[in-house]
XYZ file of C-alpha atoms in Angstrom:
479
model
C 66.562 -250.752 -25.955
C 64.065 -253.148 -24.283
C 63.597 -250.643 -21.398
C 62.436 -247.914 -23.795
C 59.944 -250.233 -25.415
C 58.323 -251.048 -22.024
C 58.082 -247.387 -21.074
C 56.430 -246.586 -24.380
C 53.840 -249.327 -23.884
C 52.938 -248.032 -20.329
C 52.499 -244.488 -21.613
C 50.149 -245.711 -24.327
C 48.057 -247.632 -21.752
C 47.701 -244.583 -19.493
C 46.662 -242.372 -22.365
C 44.124 -244.974 -23.453
C 42.531 -245.091 -19.923
C 42.256 -241.308 -19.685
C 40.619 -241.197 -23.077
C 37.974 -243.806 -21.969
C 37.131 -241.785 -18.816
C 36.736 -238.570 -20.720
C 34.366 -240.216 -23.183
C 32.019 -241.764 -20.355
C 29.149 -239.118 -20.289
C 26.652 -238.830 -17.341
C 23.221 -240.023 -18.376
C 19.873 -239.513 -16.553
C 16.735 -241.494 -17.329
C 13.171 -241.071 -16.065
C 9.589 -241.918 -16.951
C 6.361 -240.011 -17.039
C 4.121 -240.636 -14.012
C 0.413 -241.353 -14.369
C -2.031 -242.423 -11.686
C -5.745 -242.434 -10.949
C -6.850 -241.909 -7.332
C -9.930 -240.967 -5.346
C -10.532 -237.339 -4.579
C -10.287 -235.985 -1.029
C -7.166 -237.903 0.112
C -5.679 -237.531 3.578
C -3.068 -234.860 4.303
C 0.485 -236.124 3.544
C -0.901 -239.194 1.790
C 1.672 -240.897 -0.460
C 0.840 -240.768 -4.177
C 3.705 -242.734 -5.759
C 7.344 -242.576 -6.867
C 8.870 -240.819 -9.872
C 11.276 -243.247 -11.503
C 14.726 -241.769 -12.094
C 18.274 -243.117 -12.372
C 21.763 -242.262 -13.662
C 24.696 -244.262 -15.003
C 26.932 -242.441 -12.557
C 25.958 -241.483 -9.014
C 22.477 -240.570 -7.690
C 19.758 -238.358 -9.027
C 17.689 -235.700 -7.250
C 14.064 -234.759 -7.814
C 12.583 -231.291 -7.977
C 9.185 -229.916 -8.970
C 9.590 -227.805 -12.072
C 5.908 -226.857 -12.305
C 2.462 -228.042 -11.254
C -1.146 -227.133 -11.810
C -2.760 -226.223 -9.493
C 0.139 -224.824 -7.483
C 1.162 -226.473 -4.230
C -1.072 -229.492 -4.796
C 1.735 -231.996 -4.184
C 5.301 -232.067 -2.925
C 8.202 -234.411 -3.694
C 10.986 -235.977 -1.662
C 14.226 -234.745 -3.264
C 16.095 -238.005 -2.704
C 13.497 -240.736 -3.238
C 11.160 -239.067 -5.717
C 8.091 -239.821 -3.567
C 5.104 -237.648 -4.434
C 3.011 -236.569 -1.424
C -0.332 -234.782 -1.097
C 0.427 -231.229 0.067
C -2.944 -229.482 -0.074
C -5.974 -231.756 0.155
C -8.294 -228.972 -0.998
C -6.682 -229.146 -4.457
C -7.621 -232.825 -4.758
C -11.300 -232.027 -5.287
C -12.831 -233.567 -8.407
C -15.369 -230.750 -8.803
C -12.544 -228.176 -8.876
C -9.599 -230.031 -10.460
C -10.409 -233.360 -12.094
C -6.783 -233.683 -13.309
C -3.664 -232.466 -11.518
C -0.542 -232.110 -13.668
C 3.070 -231.234 -13.181
C 6.649 -231.554 -14.396
C 9.428 -233.107 -12.307
C 13.085 -232.373 -13.002
C 15.354 -235.375 -12.425
C 18.996 -234.255 -12.131
C 22.555 -235.492 -11.731
C 24.953 -232.585 -11.488
C 24.026 -230.405 -14.476
C 22.341 -233.198 -16.443
C 18.529 -232.998 -16.303
C 15.628 -235.010 -17.589
C 11.955 -234.239 -17.119
C 8.991 -236.410 -16.206
C 5.401 -235.292 -16.630
C 2.969 -235.998 -13.814
C -0.679 -236.701 -14.500
C -2.963 -237.410 -11.542
C -6.518 -238.186 -12.550
C -9.038 -237.826 -9.747
C -11.982 -240.163 -9.425
C -15.241 -238.507 -8.417
C -16.334 -239.704 -4.989
C -19.809 -238.948 -3.763
C -19.400 -236.198 -1.165
C -21.058 -236.510 2.246
C -23.959 -234.114 2.423
C -25.778 -233.214 5.652
C -29.039 -231.309 5.607
C -30.592 -230.018 8.806
C -33.015 -227.426 10.106
C -33.027 -225.143 13.100
C -35.190 -226.389 15.960
C -37.729 -224.031 17.542
C -40.584 -224.860 19.898
C -42.868 -223.007 22.297
C -43.885 -224.756 25.531
C -45.218 -223.938 28.971
C -42.606 -223.203 31.598
C -41.809 -225.908 34.149
C -41.824 -229.097 32.030
C -41.018 -232.377 33.744
C -37.448 -233.699 33.771
C -36.861 -236.107 30.851
C -39.873 -234.703 29.010
C -39.314 -235.025 25.243
C -39.046 -231.644 23.524
C -38.732 -232.947 19.976
C -36.177 -234.188 17.465
C -33.503 -232.199 15.648
C -34.242 -233.011 12.004
C -31.183 -233.953 9.938
C -30.409 -236.289 7.020
C -27.332 -237.447 5.125
C -26.827 -239.063 1.721
C -24.606 -241.781 3.157
C -23.438 -243.209 6.467
C -24.732 -242.321 9.933
C -25.195 -239.029 11.772
C -24.257 -238.185 15.339
C -25.638 -235.322 17.417
C -23.794 -233.324 20.059
C -24.650 -230.185 22.049
C -21.787 -227.715 21.690
C -23.481 -224.782 23.401
C -26.584 -224.055 25.473
C -27.864 -221.281 27.690
C -28.510 -221.869 30.496
C -26.093 -224.775 30.813
C -27.434 -228.299 31.375
C -31.022 -227.296 30.588
C -31.557 -230.041 27.992
C -29.828 -233.133 26.634
C -29.762 -234.827 23.238
C -29.657 -238.439 22.133
C -26.442 -238.673 20.101
C -27.955 -241.211 17.696
C -31.561 -240.032 17.194
C -31.251 -236.289 17.881
C -34.069 -236.427 20.432
C -34.059 -233.473 22.839
C -35.134 -233.926 26.460
C -35.564 -231.670 29.469
C -32.643 -232.240 31.801
C -33.213 -229.588 34.460
C -36.805 -228.414 34.867
C -35.772 -225.601 37.208
C -34.007 -223.862 34.311
C -37.219 -223.779 32.252
C -38.513 -220.850 34.281
C -40.165 -218.003 32.387
C -39.183 -215.422 35.007
C -35.455 -216.231 34.788
C -35.014 -217.818 31.332
C -37.907 -216.943 28.992
C -35.917 -218.420 26.090
C -33.677 -221.486 26.375
C -31.160 -221.611 23.523
C -28.438 -223.894 22.270
C -26.432 -225.148 19.303
C -26.313 -228.788 18.189
C -23.546 -230.112 15.940
C -24.494 -232.902 13.513
C -21.534 -234.905 12.197
C -20.830 -237.582 9.620
C -17.132 -238.383 9.562
C -15.279 -235.122 9.001
C -18.367 -233.327 7.685
C -20.549 -231.364 10.110
C -23.504 -228.994 10.213
C -25.174 -227.083 13.032
C -28.739 -226.564 14.162
C -29.773 -223.641 16.354
C -32.059 -224.633 19.212
C -34.678 -222.158 20.462
C -37.163 -223.102 23.184
C -39.642 -220.316 23.916
C -41.311 -220.517 27.321
C -44.845 -219.410 28.075
C -45.544 -217.814 31.430
C -47.865 -220.044 33.424
C -49.824 -218.637 36.325
C -48.861 -220.994 39.092
C -51.054 -221.808 42.034
C -49.061 -221.562 45.238
C -50.279 -223.006 48.498
C -49.108 -221.635 51.825
C -47.986 -224.337 54.208
C -49.848 -223.690 57.447
C -48.915 -226.710 59.528
C -47.402 -230.167 59.658
C -48.722 -232.706 62.124
C -46.077 -235.347 62.753
C -46.343 -238.557 64.750
C -42.828 -239.701 63.868
C -40.884 -241.070 66.816
C -37.679 -240.434 64.876
C -37.641 -236.863 63.610
C -34.203 -235.311 63.818
C -32.978 -235.624 60.231
C -35.453 -233.674 58.104
C -37.408 -230.692 59.362
C -40.450 -232.023 57.486
C -40.585 -234.849 60.021
C -41.515 -232.412 62.790
C -44.553 -230.450 63.975
C -44.997 -226.981 62.484
C -47.450 -224.147 62.659
C -46.843 -221.132 60.374
C -48.780 -217.879 60.338
C -48.807 -215.156 57.655
C -50.007 -211.575 57.844
C -50.522 -209.286 54.830
C -48.612 -211.712 52.619
C -45.586 -211.813 54.931
C -44.465 -214.506 57.336
C -45.435 -213.539 60.891
C -44.680 -216.489 63.170
C -43.438 -220.043 63.077
C -43.755 -222.741 65.742
C -41.604 -225.856 65.411
C -41.530 -228.794 67.839
C -40.024 -232.248 68.014
C -39.575 -234.367 71.108
C -38.775 -232.212 74.133
C -37.440 -229.351 71.989
C -39.605 -226.533 70.668
C -38.969 -223.287 68.774
C -41.418 -220.401 68.751
C -40.315 -217.750 66.247
C -41.792 -214.326 65.584
C -40.793 -211.869 62.886
C -40.932 -208.112 62.339
C -40.713 -207.207 58.661
C -40.144 -204.050 56.651
C -40.895 -204.230 52.916
C -40.782 -208.035 53.038
C -37.382 -208.004 54.804
C -37.122 -209.403 58.310
C -35.508 -206.822 60.594
C -36.214 -208.515 63.946
C -36.425 -212.203 64.636
C -37.199 -213.606 68.088
C -36.695 -217.282 68.729
C -38.001 -218.692 72.005
C -36.512 -222.144 72.628
C -37.630 -224.635 75.246
C -35.473 -227.700 75.805
C -36.520 -230.113 78.577
C -38.141 -227.300 80.508
C -35.188 -224.895 80.123
C -35.961 -221.810 78.064
C -33.848 -219.345 76.117
C -34.997 -216.368 74.092
C -32.757 -215.426 71.166
C -33.350 -211.928 69.845
C -31.867 -211.185 66.418
C -31.501 -207.757 64.815
C -30.767 -207.659 61.099
C -29.514 -204.692 59.034
C -29.371 -204.367 55.227
C -27.623 -202.229 52.619
C -29.254 -200.527 49.613
C -29.049 -203.807 47.678
C -31.038 -205.646 50.402
C -27.916 -207.545 51.410
C -27.539 -208.379 55.091
C -24.737 -206.271 56.572
C -25.066 -206.914 60.283
C -26.571 -209.506 62.597
C -26.563 -209.012 66.307
C -28.297 -211.240 68.843
C -28.536 -211.890 72.511
C -29.735 -214.925 74.360
C -31.878 -214.119 77.364
C -31.887 -216.947 79.884
C -28.851 -218.605 78.301
C -26.187 -215.886 78.621
C -25.504 -215.597 74.928
C -24.379 -212.525 72.995
C -22.846 -212.261 69.545
C -22.386 -209.458 67.032
C -20.976 -209.750 63.528
C -20.428 -207.267 60.734
C -20.800 -208.758 57.277
C -18.533 -207.760 54.390
C -19.039 -208.744 50.728
C -16.067 -209.405 48.454
C -17.448 -210.688 45.175
C -18.995 -214.090 45.874
C -17.204 -214.322 49.239
C -18.969 -213.121 52.382
C -16.785 -212.414 55.414
C -18.247 -212.460 58.929
C -16.228 -210.153 61.161
C -16.617 -210.902 64.854
C -17.101 -207.597 66.733
C -16.569 -209.138 70.173
C -13.965 -211.880 69.759
C -11.826 -213.037 66.830
C -14.006 -215.900 65.602
C -14.069 -214.606 62.030
C -15.704 -216.834 59.419
C -16.376 -216.796 55.702
C -18.640 -218.362 53.107
C -18.804 -218.425 49.315
C -22.193 -217.984 47.616
C -23.350 -219.138 44.184
C -25.501 -217.051 41.844
C -28.634 -218.153 43.736
C -27.212 -216.962 47.086
C -26.743 -220.544 48.255
C -23.678 -221.399 50.327
C -21.118 -223.447 48.393
C -18.312 -223.229 50.954
C -18.095 -222.504 54.681
C -14.770 -221.931 56.411
C -13.806 -221.364 60.023
C -10.100 -221.616 60.886
C -8.934 -224.957 59.462
C -12.420 -226.465 59.235
C -14.446 -226.196 56.016
C -17.614 -227.585 54.461
C -18.421 -227.784 50.727
C -22.014 -227.773 49.426
C -23.145 -229.119 46.034
C -26.533 -228.318 44.425
C -28.524 -229.554 41.476
C -31.622 -227.698 40.305
C -31.554 -225.652 43.560
C -31.583 -228.845 45.634
C -28.745 -229.492 48.065
C -27.387 -232.907 47.053
C -24.148 -233.169 49.041
C -22.273 -231.665 51.949
C -18.739 -232.801 52.759
C -16.342 -231.447 55.331
C -12.586 -231.305 55.768
C -12.771 -234.176 58.278
C -14.094 -236.579 55.630
C -17.731 -236.516 56.751
C -20.432 -236.455 54.120
C -24.208 -236.119 53.785
C -25.991 -236.829 50.499
C -29.624 -236.127 49.571
C -31.948 -237.326 46.827
C -35.232 -235.661 45.838
C -38.587 -236.203 44.204
C -39.881 -233.973 41.369
C -42.681 -232.339 43.407
C -42.937 -228.959 45.139
C -41.228 -228.313 48.435
C -43.903 -226.493 50.498
C -41.265 -224.691 52.600
C -39.917 -222.871 49.531
C -41.942 -219.670 49.173
C -41.193 -216.050 48.327
C -42.241 -215.316 51.887
C -39.541 -217.603 53.281
C -36.538 -216.852 51.025
C -35.417 -213.871 53.105
C -35.746 -216.009 56.230
C -33.702 -218.690 54.436
C -30.738 -216.349 54.022
C -31.045 -215.075 57.598
C -31.108 -218.666 58.811
C -28.031 -219.469 56.694
C -26.123 -216.490 58.092
C -27.122 -217.328 61.673
C -25.893 -220.877 61.109
C -22.554 -219.461 59.923
C -22.202 -217.182 62.932
C -23.144 -219.894 65.414
C -20.990 -222.483 63.639
C -23.846 -224.912 63.037
C -22.346 -226.559 59.962
C -20.340 -229.248 61.719
C -21.003 -232.448 59.760
C -21.155 -234.483 62.968
C -24.263 -232.469 63.919
C -25.888 -232.368 60.500
C -29.141 -234.272 60.664
C -29.298 -233.670 64.398
C -29.950 -230.019 63.514
C -31.935 -230.377 60.281
C -33.365 -226.863 60.256
C -29.831 -225.444 60.226
C -28.190 -227.594 57.629
C -30.248 -229.158 54.851
C -31.295 -226.109 52.809
C -34.957 -226.882 53.560
C -36.198 -223.357 52.790
C -34.478 -223.265 49.382
C -34.717 -226.822 48.037
C -37.001 -226.973 45.019
C -38.172 -230.504 45.778
C -38.688 -232.878 48.713
C -36.028 -235.146 50.215
C -36.614 -238.829 49.455
C -33.272 -240.195 50.669
C -30.663 -239.047 53.166
C -27.315 -240.731 53.818
C -24.784 -239.653 56.459
C -21.378 -241.330 56.145
C -17.911 -241.180 57.722
C -19.301 -239.841 61.000
C -19.970 -241.464 64.360
C -23.706 -241.903 63.780
C -24.020 -243.031 60.162
C -27.543 -243.405 58.875
C -29.620 -243.963 55.746
C -33.279 -242.870 55.548
C -35.772 -243.181 52.704
C -39.022 -241.180 52.517
C -42.254 -241.886 50.625
C -44.911 -239.215 49.890
C -48.461 -238.811 48.702
C -49.268 -235.608 46.806
C -52.271 -233.418 46.015
C -53.316 -232.242 42.550
C -51.117 -229.122 42.914
C -47.993 -231.290 43.294
C -47.546 -230.561 46.993
C -47.016 -233.379 49.531
C -49.969 -234.168 51.774
C -48.254 -236.827 53.878
C -45.069 -238.824 54.130
C -43.625 -241.845 55.859
C -40.062 -243.018 56.392
C -38.594 -246.503 56.216
C -37.324 -246.441 59.812
C -39.273 -245.675 62.959
C -43.036 -245.255 63.122
C -45.537 -242.531 62.374
C -46.590 -240.206 59.581
C -46.255 -236.488 58.808
C -49.382 -234.777 57.444
C -49.194 -231.442 55.585
C -51.916 -228.767 55.751
C -52.242 -225.661 53.557
C -54.098 -222.364 53.544
């Protein structure tokens, strides 16, 4: 009888427990969310947490609705509200952002309203104007062109050139917006009658642009023809302007050129056809030994040199090369041997690379001035210039400049070890816009550094120069 009583008691206890479990209902609690914050938050910025809990297990969070749509998102597990679209957090468009969050445990849901009040923040405003000016062509480097006008209602502005044509023509002070000439050679009416650019003005993440227009006026320039240089330098192998010269012109075309330094002299005569040199004789005397080089030059319909042949009377010398153009690359095809060579030209027909077998030389220019040559053996020559006119650079000499360049290629006169010893063949003297004031040869057997000082006439041409080594002076004379 006692056994039945115990069993009855256990059954009653089990039934009582099951009844308690069945009567324990899942409950979810939450609270409405309100916050005030500044407009224009950062992307993914945290806003705050929706409070939610349950008497059994965990709750999940889900956006039921929001206005405007997609303004914020929510982490389903933590209830963290996050900025989704910063453009919706703009006081002028939506001063209050609202929404409803569903907090759930299984099929039990509660809802929390979201109210985000935006505080009006003063927006950054930039005002600017386009910049336009008209000036004479050929301004001086670092000449002030003017200031890009711009203001802001708060903070500081910065200025940056994001586009200009031609490149590197002008610069801008990033704090003041002051524009300056950076490369006077690009302010040339004949090649760039209008210099243009775009300047970006920034304040934080806010920016504006100003269009830059610099109109150039054509200035009738006075050109002087260099007729002679009288040099008394006892050290004259590094710049051709250190040597004696006598140049003659006929009917506006170069006719003859005599060049002498030390025991070496060159007497050159030219035959031209429509301002193109078709025959070039060069009579060389070196310590009493003479050699007469006779060059014949042919051109195509674009006035490009296609063939150079020359013989050396008295020095047993004969070469003939055909010249082939492949884009910016010019190939020199040896018609007698296999000493083929090649160069690469820039847009101004200046040599930027010379290559012969495994040997190569690279050339760097700034404002038409040759500023560096470096070869594959590690040798280097650097040049610095004044801001005055190079008297060797004339329309009458530019064709001769290219012929001289091509002859140098054919004869292989670009070896860095010889550069400076053969100045007329290597330092771009017929094309440089300005005059050499410093020359440095390094990583070669005969390293040297030379500085030059000039006096100039009222037309910005040199009238004499001295160097800081050796003795003497070079005097320039003009027609």
